[in-house]
CSV table of C-alpha atoms and ligand atoms in Angstrom, one decimal:
chain,number,residue,atom,x,y,z
N,1,MET,CA,78.1,51.7,26.3
N,2,SER,CA,76.4,50.5,23.1
N,3,ALA,CA,75.2,53.0,20.5
N,4,ALA,CA,71.5,52.1,21.2
N,5,THR,CA,72.0,53.3,24.7
N,6,LEU,CA,73.3,56.9,23.7
N,7,SER,CA,70.8,59.6,24.3
N,8,PRO,CA,70.0,61.6,22.5
N,9,ALA,CA,71.6,59.7,19.3
N,10,THR,CA,71.4,61.7,15.9
N,11,ASP,CA,68.4,61.3,13.9
N,12,PRO,CA,69.5,60.2,10.3
N,13,ALA,CA,66.0,61.9,8.9
N,14,ALA,CA,67.3,65.2,10.6
N,15,VAL,CA,70.5,64.7,8.7
N,16,GLN,CA,68.9,64.2,5.1
N,17,ARG,CA,66.6,67.1,5.5
N,18,LEU,CA,69.6,69.4,6.2
N,19,ILE,CA,71.4,67.9,3.2
N,20,ASP,CA,68.5,68.2,0.8
N,21,ARG,CA,67.9,71.9,1.8
N,22,PHE,CA,71.5,72.8,1.1
N,23,ALA,CA,71.6,70.7,-2.3
N,24,GLU,CA,68.7,72.9,-3.4
N,25,LEU,CA,70.9,75.9,-3.6
N,26,SER,CA,72.8,75.2,-6.8
N,27,THR,CA,73.1,77.0,-10.3
N,28,THR,CA,73.1,73.5,-11.9
N,29,PRO,CA,70.3,71.1,-12.0
N,30,ALA,CA,70.1,68.2,-9.6
N,31,ASP,CA,71.0,65.6,-12.1
N,32,GLN,CA,74.0,67.7,-12.9
N,33,GLY,CA,75.4,67.9,-9.5
N,34,VAL,CA,75.6,71.0,-7.1
N,35,THR,CA,77.5,74.3,-8.3
N,36,ARG,CA,77.7,76.7,-5.4
N,37,LEU,CA,80.9,78.3,-5.8
N,38,GLY,CA,83.0,80.2,-3.1
N,39,TYR,CA,82.0,83.8,-2.7
N,40,SER,CA,78.9,83.6,-5.0
N,41,ALA,CA,75.3,84.8,-4.0
N,42,LEU,CA,74.3,81.1,-3.4
N,43,GLU,CA,77.1,80.4,-0.9
N,44,ARG,CA,76.0,83.5,1.0
N,45,GLU,CA,72.6,82.0,0.9
N,46,ALA,CA,73.7,78.7,2.3
N,47,HIS,CA,75.3,80.5,5.2
N,48,ALA,CA,72.0,82.2,5.9
N,49,VAL,CA,70.2,78.9,6.2
N,50,PHE,CA,73.0,77.9,8.9
N,51,ALA,CA,72.6,81.1,10.4
N,52,ALA,CA,68.7,80.8,10.6
N,53,HIS,CA,69.0,77.3,12.3
N,54,MET,CA,71.4,78.4,14.7
N,55,GLU,CA,69.3,81.6,15.6
N,56,SER,CA,66.3,79.4,15.8
N,57,LEU,CA,68.2,77.7,18.8
N,58,GLY,CA,68.7,81.0,20.2
N,59,LEU,CA,72.5,81.1,19.3
N,60,PRO,CA,73.9,84.6,18.1
N,61,VAL,CA,75.5,84.4,14.9
N,62,ARG,CA,78.1,86.7,13.3
N,63,THR,CA,79.9,86.9,9.9
N,64,ASP,CA,83.5,88.1,9.8
N,65,ALA,CA,85.2,90.0,7.3
N,66,ALA,CA,86.3,86.7,5.1
N,67,GLY,CA,82.7,85.8,5.1
N,68,ASN,CA,83.1,83.1,7.5
N,69,SER,CA,80.1,82.6,9.8
N,70,PHE,CA,80.0,81.8,13.6
N,71,ALA,CA,77.4,80.8,15.9
N,72,SER,CA,78.3,80.7,19.7
N,73,LEU,CA,77.0,78.7,22.5
N,74,ALA,CA,77.8,79.8,25.9
N,75,GLY,CA,79.9,77.9,28.5
N,76,THR,CA,79.7,77.9,32.2
N,77,GLY,CA,83.5,78.5,32.5
N,78,ASN,CA,85.8,81.4,31.4
N,79,LEU,CA,87.7,79.2,28.7
N,80,PRO,CA,88.5,79.2,25.2
N,81,ALA,CA,86.2,77.9,22.7
N,82,LEU,CA,85.6,74.2,21.3
N,83,ALA,CA,84.8,74.7,17.6
N,84,THR,CA,83.5,72.6,14.7
N,85,GLY,CA,82.3,73.2,11.4
N,86,SER,CA,83.0,72.9,7.8
N,87,HIS,CA,82.4,74.8,4.4
N,88,LEU,CA,79.3,75.2,2.2
N,89,ASP,CA,80.8,76.0,-1.3
N,90,SER,CA,81.2,73.6,-3.9
N,91,VAL,CA,83.2,72.8,-7.0
N,92,PRO,CA,81.5,73.2,-10.6
N,93,ARG,CA,79.0,70.2,-10.7
N,94,GLY,CA,80.1,68.9,-7.4
N,95,GLY,CA,78.4,66.8,-5.0
N,96,ARG,CA,76.0,67.3,-2.3
N,97,TYR,CA,77.9,66.2,0.9
N,98,ASP,CA,81.7,67.7,0.5
N,99,GLY,CA,81.7,70.3,3.4
N,100,VAL,CA,78.0,70.2,3.7
N,101,ALA,CA,78.2,67.0,5.9
N,102,GLY,CA,80.3,68.8,8.4
N,103,VAL,CA,78.2,71.9,8.6
N,104,VAL,CA,75.1,69.8,8.9
N,105,ALA,CA,76.9,67.9,11.9
N,106,ALA,CA,77.5,71.3,13.5
N,107,MET,CA,74.1,72.3,13.2
N,108,LEU,CA,72.8,69.0,14.8
N,109,ALA,CA,75.6,69.0,17.4
N,110,ALA,CA,74.4,72.7,18.3
N,111,THR,CA,70.8,71.5,18.5
N,112,ALA,CA,71.8,68.7,20.7
N,113,LEU,CA,74.3,70.6,22.9
N,114,SER,CA,72.0,73.6,23.4
N,115,SER,CA,69.2,71.4,24.5
N,116,ARG,CA,71.3,69.7,27.1
N,117,ASP,CA,70.4,70.1,30.9
N,118,GLU,CA,74.1,70.4,31.7
N,119,PRO,CA,75.7,73.1,29.4
N,120,PRO,CA,79.5,72.8,28.5
N,121,SER,CA,82.3,74.4,30.5
N,122,HIS,CA,83.8,75.6,27.3
N,123,PRO,CA,82.0,77.9,25.0
N,124,MET,CA,81.2,76.2,21.8
N,125,GLU,CA,81.7,77.8,18.4
N,126,PHE,CA,79.8,76.5,15.3
N,127,VAL,CA,81.5,77.6,12.0
N,128,VAL,CA,81.1,77.8,8.4
N,129,PHE,CA,84.2,78.5,6.3
N,130,ALA,CA,84.0,80.7,3.5
N,131,ASN,CA,85.4,79.6,-0.1
N,132,GLU,CA,87.2,76.3,1.1
N,133,GLU,CA,87.5,74.8,-2.7
N,134,GLY,CA,90.4,75.8,-4.5
N,135,ALA,CA,88.4,75.1,-7.6
N,136,ARG,CA,87.2,78.7,-8.2
N,137,PHE,CA,90.4,80.6,-7.3
N,138,GLY,CA,93.3,78.0,-7.1
N,139,GLN,CA,94.0,78.4,-3.6
N,140,ALA,CA,92.0,76.4,-1.2
N,141,CYS,CA,90.6,77.3,2.2
N,142,ASN,CA,90.8,80.9,1.8
N,143,GLY,CA,88.0,81.7,4.7
N,144,SER,CA,90.1,79.7,7.3
N,145,ARG,CA,93.4,81.2,5.8
N,146,ALA,CA,92.0,84.5,6.9
N,147,LEU,CA,91.4,83.3,10.4
N,148,ALA,CA,94.9,81.8,10.6
N,149,ALA,CA,96.4,85.2,8.9
N,150,ARG,CA,97.9,83.0,6.0
N,151,ILE,CA,96.2,85.2,3.2
N,152,GLY,CA,96.8,88.9,2.8
N,153,ARG,CA,95.1,91.8,0.8
N,154,ASP,CA,97.5,91.5,-2.1
N,155,ASP,CA,96.6,87.7,-2.5
N,156,LEU,CA,93.1,88.9,-3.0
N,157,ASP,CA,94.3,90.7,-6.2
N,158,ARG,CA,96.6,88.2,-7.3
N,159,LEU,CA,94.1,85.4,-7.3
N,160,HIS,CA,91.5,85.0,-9.8
N,161,ASP,CA,89.0,82.8,-11.4
N,162,ALA,CA,88.7,81.4,-14.7
N,163,ASP,CA,86.7,84.6,-15.8
N,164,HIS,CA,89.5,86.7,-14.4
N,165,VAL,CA,87.3,87.8,-11.6
N,166,THR,CA,89.8,88.5,-8.6
N,167,LEU,CA,89.3,87.1,-5.2
N,168,ALA,CA,88.8,90.9,-3.9
N,169,GLN,CA,86.2,91.5,-6.5
N,170,ALA,CA,84.2,88.4,-5.9
N,171,MET,CA,84.4,89.2,-2.2
N,172,ALA,CA,83.0,93.0,-2.8
N,173,GLU,CA,80.3,91.5,-5.1
N,174,VAL,CA,78.8,89.5,-2.2
N,175,GLY,CA,79.3,92.4,0.1
N,176,LEU,CA,82.5,91.6,1.9
N,177,ASP,CA,85.0,94.3,2.1
N,178,PRO,CA,88.6,92.7,1.0
N,179,ASP,CA,90.4,95.9,2.3
N,180,ARG,CA,89.2,94.5,6.0
N,181,ILE,CA,90.6,91.0,5.4
N,182,ASP,CA,93.1,91.2,8.1
N,183,GLU,CA,90.2,91.8,10.6
N,184,ALA,CA,89.2,88.3,10.3
N,185,ARG,CA,92.3,86.9,12.0
N,186,LEU,CA,91.7,84.8,15.0
N,187,ASP,CA,93.3,85.0,18.4
N,188,PRO,CA,94.7,81.7,19.1
N,189,ALA,CA,94.0,82.2,22.7
N,190,ASP,CA,90.2,82.1,21.9
N,191,TRP,CA,90.0,78.6,20.6
N,192,ALA,CA,91.0,75.4,22.5
N,193,ALA,CA,90.4,73.0,19.8
N,194,PHE,CA,88.6,72.4,16.7
N,195,LEU,CA,87.1,69.4,15.2
N,196,GLU,CA,85.6,68.9,11.4
N,197,LEU,CA,83.4,66.0,10.3
N,198,HIS,CA,83.8,65.3,6.7
N,199,ILE,CA,83.1,62.7,3.9
N,200,GLU,CA,86.1,60.4,3.2
N,201,GLN,CA,86.2,61.3,-0.6
N,202,GLY,CA,87.8,57.8,-1.0
N,203,ASN,CA,86.9,54.1,-0.7
N,204,ILE,CA,88.8,52.9,2.2
N,205,LEU,CA,85.9,53.0,4.9
N,206,ALA,CA,83.1,51.6,2.6
N,207,GLU,CA,85.4,48.8,1.4
N,208,ARG,CA,86.4,47.7,4.6
N,209,GLY,CA,83.3,47.9,6.3
N,210,ILE,CA,84.4,50.5,8.8
N,211,GLN,CA,82.0,53.0,10.3
N,212,LEU,CA,84.4,56.1,11.0
N,213,GLY,CA,87.8,57.4,10.2
N,214,VAL,CA,89.8,59.3,12.6
N,215,VAL,CA,92.3,61.6,10.5
N,216,ASP,CA,96.0,61.8,11.5
N,217,THR,CA,97.4,63.3,8.5
N,218,ILE,CA,96.0,65.7,5.7
N,219,SER,CA,97.7,65.8,2.2
N,220,GLY,CA,99.5,69.1,1.1
N,221,SER,CA,99.1,70.6,-2.4
N,222,THR,CA,101.4,72.4,-4.6
N,223,ARG,CA,99.4,74.0,-7.6
N,224,PHE,CA,100.6,75.8,-10.7
N,225,ARG,CA,99.5,77.0,-14.0
N,226,LEU,CA,101.6,76.2,-17.2
N,227,VAL,CA,101.2,77.8,-20.3
N,228,VAL,CA,102.4,76.3,-23.5
N,229,HIS,CA,103.0,78.7,-26.3
N,230,GLY,CA,103.1,77.0,-29.5
N,231,VAL,CA,102.3,78.3,-33.3
N,232,PRO,CA,98.6,78.7,-34.4
N,233,SER,CA,98.1,77.9,-37.9
N,234,HIS,CA,95.9,76.3,-40.7
N,235,SER,CA,95.1,72.7,-40.0
N,236,GLY,CA,94.8,71.9,-43.4
N,237,GLY,CA,97.7,73.9,-45.1
N,238,THR,CA,100.4,73.3,-42.3
N,239,PRO,CA,102.4,69.8,-43.0
N,240,MET,CA,102.6,67.8,-39.9
N,241,ASN,CA,106.4,68.2,-39.6
N,242,ARG,CA,106.1,72.1,-39.6
N,243,ARG,CA,103.9,72.3,-36.7
N,244,VAL,CA,104.4,73.6,-33.1
N,245,ASP,CA,101.2,72.4,-31.6
N,246,ALA,CA,100.6,73.3,-28.0
N,247,LEU,CA,98.0,70.8,-27.4
N,248,VAL,CA,100.5,68.0,-28.7
N,249,VAL,CA,102.9,69.5,-26.0
N,250,ALA,CA,100.1,69.8,-23.3
N,251,SER,CA,98.9,66.1,-23.9
N,252,ARG,CA,102.8,65.0,-23.5
N,253,ILE,CA,102.8,66.8,-20.0
N,254,VAL,CA,99.7,65.2,-18.9
N,255,LEU,CA,101.1,61.8,-19.7
N,256,ALA,CA,104.5,62.8,-18.1
N,257,ALA,CA,102.6,63.7,-15.0
N,258,ARG,CA,101.0,60.3,-14.7
N,259,THR,CA,104.2,58.5,-15.2
N,260,LEU,CA,106.0,60.6,-12.5
N,261,ALA,CA,103.2,60.2,-9.9
N,262,THR,CA,103.3,56.4,-10.5
N,263,ASP,CA,106.8,55.6,-10.8
N,264,ALA,CA,108.6,53.7,-8.0
N,265,ARG,CA,109.6,56.9,-6.0
N,266,HIS,CA,106.1,58.1,-5.6
N,267,HIS,CA,103.9,55.9,-3.2
N,268,GLY,CA,101.1,58.2,-2.8
N,269,THR,CA,101.7,61.2,-4.9
N,270,ARG,CA,98.8,62.3,-6.9
N,271,ILE,CA,99.1,64.4,-9.9
N,272,THR,CA,95.9,65.9,-11.6
N,273,VAL,CA,95.7,68.3,-14.6
N,274,GLY,CA,92.1,69.2,-14.0
N,275,ARG,CA,91.8,72.1,-16.1
N,276,MET,CA,93.0,73.0,-19.8
N,277,VAL,CA,92.1,75.9,-21.9
N,278,VAL,CA,93.0,75.5,-25.3
N,279,GLY,CA,93.4,78.4,-27.7
N,280,PRO,CA,92.0,79.4,-30.0
N,281,ASN,CA,89.8,76.1,-29.7
N,282,SER,CA,88.8,76.0,-33.3
N,283,MET,CA,88.5,72.9,-35.2
N,284,THR,CA,90.6,74.2,-38.1
N,285,THR,CA,93.5,76.1,-36.3
N,286,ILE,CA,96.4,74.1,-34.9
N,287,PRO,CA,96.5,75.0,-31.0
N,288,GLY,CA,98.6,77.9,-30.6
N,289,ARG,CA,98.4,78.3,-26.7
N,290,VAL,CA,97.2,76.0,-23.8
N,291,GLU,CA,96.9,76.6,-20.4
N,292,LEU,CA,97.1,73.8,-17.9
N,293,ALA,CA,96.1,73.8,-14.1
N,294,VAL,CA,98.3,71.2,-12.2
N,295,ASP,CA,97.6,69.9,-8.7
N,296,VAL,CA,100.2,68.0,-6.9
N,297,ARG,CA,99.1,66.2,-3.6
N,298,ASP,CA,101.0,64.2,-1.2
N,299,THR,CA,101.3,63.4,2.5
N,300,ASP,CA,104.9,63.6,2.5
N,301,PRO,CA,106.3,67.5,2.0
N,302,ALA,CA,109.6,66.7,0.3
N,303,ARG,CA,108.1,64.4,-2.3
N,304,GLN,CA,105.2,66.9,-2.9
N,305,ARG,CA,107.8,69.5,-3.7
N,306,ASP,CA,110.3,67.2,-5.7
N,307,ALA,CA,107.5,65.9,-7.8
N,308,ALA,CA,106.3,69.4,-8.6
N,309,ASN,CA,109.6,70.7,-9.5
N,310,GLU,CA,110.5,67.6,-11.5
N,311,LEU,CA,107.3,67.9,-13.5
N,312,VAL,CA,107.9,71.6,-14.4
N,313,ALA,CA,111.4,70.6,-15.4
N,314,GLU,CA,110.1,67.8,-17.3
N,315,ALA,CA,107.4,69.9,-19.0
N,316,THR,CA,110.0,72.4,-19.8
N,317,GLY,CA,112.2,69.8,-21.6
N,318,ILE,CA,108.9,68.6,-23.5
N,319,ALA,CA,107.9,72.0,-24.7
N,320,GLU,CA,111.7,72.6,-26.1
N,321,GLN,CA,111.6,69.2,-27.9
N,322,GLU,CA,108.8,70.1,-29.5
N,323,GLY,CA,109.9,73.8,-30.6
N,324,ALA,CA,107.3,75.4,-28.1
N,325,HIS,CA,108.0,77.6,-25.1
N,326,LEU,CA,106.6,77.1,-21.5
N,327,ASP,CA,105.8,79.4,-18.7
N,328,ALA,CA,105.2,78.1,-15.2
N,329,GLU,CA,103.4,80.0,-12.5
N,330,LEU,CA,102.9,79.0,-8.9
N,331,ILE,CA,99.4,79.5,-7.7
N,332,SER,CA,99.7,77.8,-4.2
N,333,ASP,CA,101.7,75.7,-2.1
N,334,ALA,CA,100.2,74.1,1.5
N,335,SER,CA,102.2,71.5,3.4
N,336,PRO,CA,100.8,68.4,4.4
N,337,THR,CA,99.5,68.6,8.2
N,338,VAL,CA,100.1,66.1,10.9
N,339,LEU,CA,97.0,66.4,13.5
N,340,PRO,CA,97.9,66.3,17.0
N,341,ALA,CA,97.2,63.1,19.2
N,342,ARG,CA,95.2,65.2,21.8
N,343,VAL,CA,92.3,65.6,19.4
N,344,THR,CA,92.7,62.4,17.6
N,345,ALA,CA,93.0,60.7,20.9
N,346,ALA,CA,89.8,62.1,22.2
N,347,SER,CA,88.0,61.2,19.0
N,348,GLN,CA,89.2,57.7,19.1
N,349,ALA,CA,88.0,57.2,22.9
N,350,ALA,CA,84.7,58.7,22.1
N,351,ILE,CA,84.2,56.5,19.1
N,352,ALA,CA,85.0,53.3,21.1
N,353,GLU,CA,82.9,54.4,23.9
N,354,LEU,CA,79.8,54.7,21.4
N,355,GLY,CA,80.8,51.3,20.1
N,356,TYR,CA,81.4,52.2,16.5
N,357,SER,CA,84.3,50.8,14.5
N,358,HIS,CA,87.1,52.9,13.4
N,359,ILE,CA,90.5,53.4,11.6
N,360,VAL,CA,93.2,56.0,11.7
N,361,MET,CA,93.7,57.2,8.3
N,362,ALA,CA,95.2,60.0,6.3
N,363,SER,CA,93.1,62.5,4.1
N,364,GLY,CA,93.8,62.9,0.3
N,365,ALA,CA,91.9,65.9,0.0
N,366,SER,CA,92.5,69.5,1.7
N,367,HIS,CA,90.5,70.7,4.4
N,368,ASP,CA,90.1,74.0,6.7
N,369,THR,CA,91.2,71.8,9.5
N,370,GLN,CA,94.8,72.4,8.2
N,371,LEU,CA,94.5,76.2,8.8
N,372,MET,CA,92.8,75.7,12.1
N,373,ASN,CA,95.6,73.5,13.4
N,374,LEU,CA,97.9,76.6,13.0
N,375,ILE,CA,95.7,78.2,15.7
N,376,CYS,CA,94.7,75.3,17.9
N,377,PRO,CA,94.8,71.7,18.2
N,378,ALA,CA,92.6,70.3,15.4
N,379,GLY,CA,91.2,66.9,14.3
N,380,MET,CA,88.9,65.4,11.8
N,381,ILE,CA,86.4,62.6,11.7
N,382,PHE,CA,85.5,61.1,8.3
N,383,VAL,CA,82.3,59.3,7.5
N,384,PRO,CA,82.3,56.5,4.6
N,385,SER,CA,81.9,57.7,1.0
N,386,GLY,CA,79.4,55.5,-1.1
N,387,ASN,CA,79.3,55.0,-4.7
N,388,GLY,CA,83.0,53.9,-4.8
N,389,GLY,CA,84.2,56.9,-2.9
N,390,VAL,CA,83.4,59.4,-5.8
N,391,SER,CA,83.7,63.1,-4.8
N,392,HIS,CA,83.8,66.5,-6.4
N,393,ALA,CA,81.2,65.0,-9.0
N,394,PRO,CA,77.2,64.4,-8.8
N,395,ARG,CA,77.5,60.9,-7.8
N,396,GLU,CA,79.1,61.8,-4.3
N,397,TRP,CA,77.0,60.1,-1.8
N,398,THR,CA,76.8,59.1,2.0
N,399,ALA,CA,74.2,57.3,3.8
N,400,ALA,CA,72.2,59.6,6.2
N,401,PRO,CA,72.8,57.0,9.1
N,402,ASP,CA,76.5,56.9,8.3
N,403,ILE,CA,76.9,60.7,8.7
N,404,ALA,CA,74.5,60.4,11.8
N,405,ARG,CA,77.1,58.1,13.4
N,406,GLY,CA,79.8,60.7,12.7
N,407,VAL,CA,77.7,63.4,14.2
N,408,ASP,CA,77.4,61.3,17.4
N,409,ALA,CA,81.0,60.9,17.4
N,410,LEU,CA,81.7,64.7,16.9
N,411,ILE,CA,79.5,65.3,19.9
N,412,ALA,CA,81.0,62.7,22.0
N,413,THR,CA,84.5,64.1,21.2
N,414,LEU,CA,83.6,67.8,21.9
N,415,LEU,CA,82.2,66.7,25.3
N,416,ARG,CA,85.3,64.6,26.1
N,417,LEU,CA,87.4,67.7,25.1
N,418,ASP,CA,85.2,69.7,27.4
N,419,ARG,CA,85.7,67.3,30.3
N,420,ALA,CA,89.7,66.9,29.7
N,421,PRO,CA,92.2,69.0,31.6
N,422,SER,CA,94.1,71.5,29.6
N,423,PRO,CA,97.6,70.3,28.2
N,424,ASP,CA,99.1,73.2,30.6
N,425,GLY,CA,97.5,71.9,33.9
N,426,GLY,CA,95.0,75.0,33.8
N,427,ALA,CA,91.1,74.4,34.2
N,428,ALA,CA,90.5,73.9,30.4
O,1,GLV,C1,89.0,70.3,-1.6
O,1,GLV,O1,88.1,69.6,-1.6
O,1,GLV,C2,90.2,69.9,-2.2
O,1,GLV,O2,90.3,70.1,-3.4
O,1,GLV,O3,91.0,68.9,-1.6
O,2,MN,MN1,85.3,69.7,1.6
O,3,MN,MN1,86.0,69.8,-2.0
């Protein structure tokens, strides 16, 4: 079947309208990217836009204790649900597409599936996960973590943002009760499969002229905070050989991280120091304290953990050489995820039937799919990222027709999973 014969094929103009609508919800002006942090009032407003769209289709919407939103389409069978969705929070000064593309896809899939003459056998769940980005609290995927019972009440007090607002406080500020977080837990018996559409956030698809990616592996991440304690002192009075400059130590650590991630043993390890807080951050005082946030990613779990441990050991050595002291604190540690063939195979077959080109590929970024895969078989469809694959930045961009093709593939995969016999031989 060619794409042209598909009915109904997703309208790129409908995709663009929804992308633009969500992009309006930002604390930064359009030319400085989108800022809609997790557990902020704007994130809740974005969830309300999703809810209004779903309610206009006649789908009931609920919000759970973690702030995840769900819209349900009834199925004809007594079966567990097929679910799809993504997130609506952003990094500071991020793009318009990360997470949003997958939510828009879920909204348009709901529009298409709820208007079909033949309803699905499985109920369909359309979901927006709360607070996916690790940018604010260090740990990624908090909403989906709650569904998978991978975050507890204690974590909500432990994790905090740069202003020392804890996750629990941020949740309470938007009307959620952190004491009820355990109630968000999803019964694995309730979902048969989960599928997320997302922008690639890299340049492989665009560079190779491929329309879609089917993800088979998602990178893990180990994140930690390093604090370098030097000696603050006068920038003019202190001779160069009498200094313990915490920023010099931190700079050497950043360079050591790059050397480590690019040595011959690390094909694919990515290490980023994305945040540094210099104290007292005054032009005429030698920096006495520097805090670094370090993010180590890999698709190989052993290499990921070894690289993180090696970097901490090396950073400790650098601090000692410079007469400084180093504290290291683990913020979060997530393993890479291998996605099950059941869902990837369904996506590949659906995409082939649509007549679109695709490759099977790994994801460098983290996704809620990793947590959903702990509950039920999960998969991801990538659409190409334009502008050289830039993401988490204002220039993040994907053409609406490229997303529309992804939505076609998402719907076709859900319908294929709806028809597929269950792996245990039951009616699903
Ligand atoms: C989520 O976008 C991540 O940081 O990978
Ligand atoms: Mn994302
Ligand atoms: Mn992101």
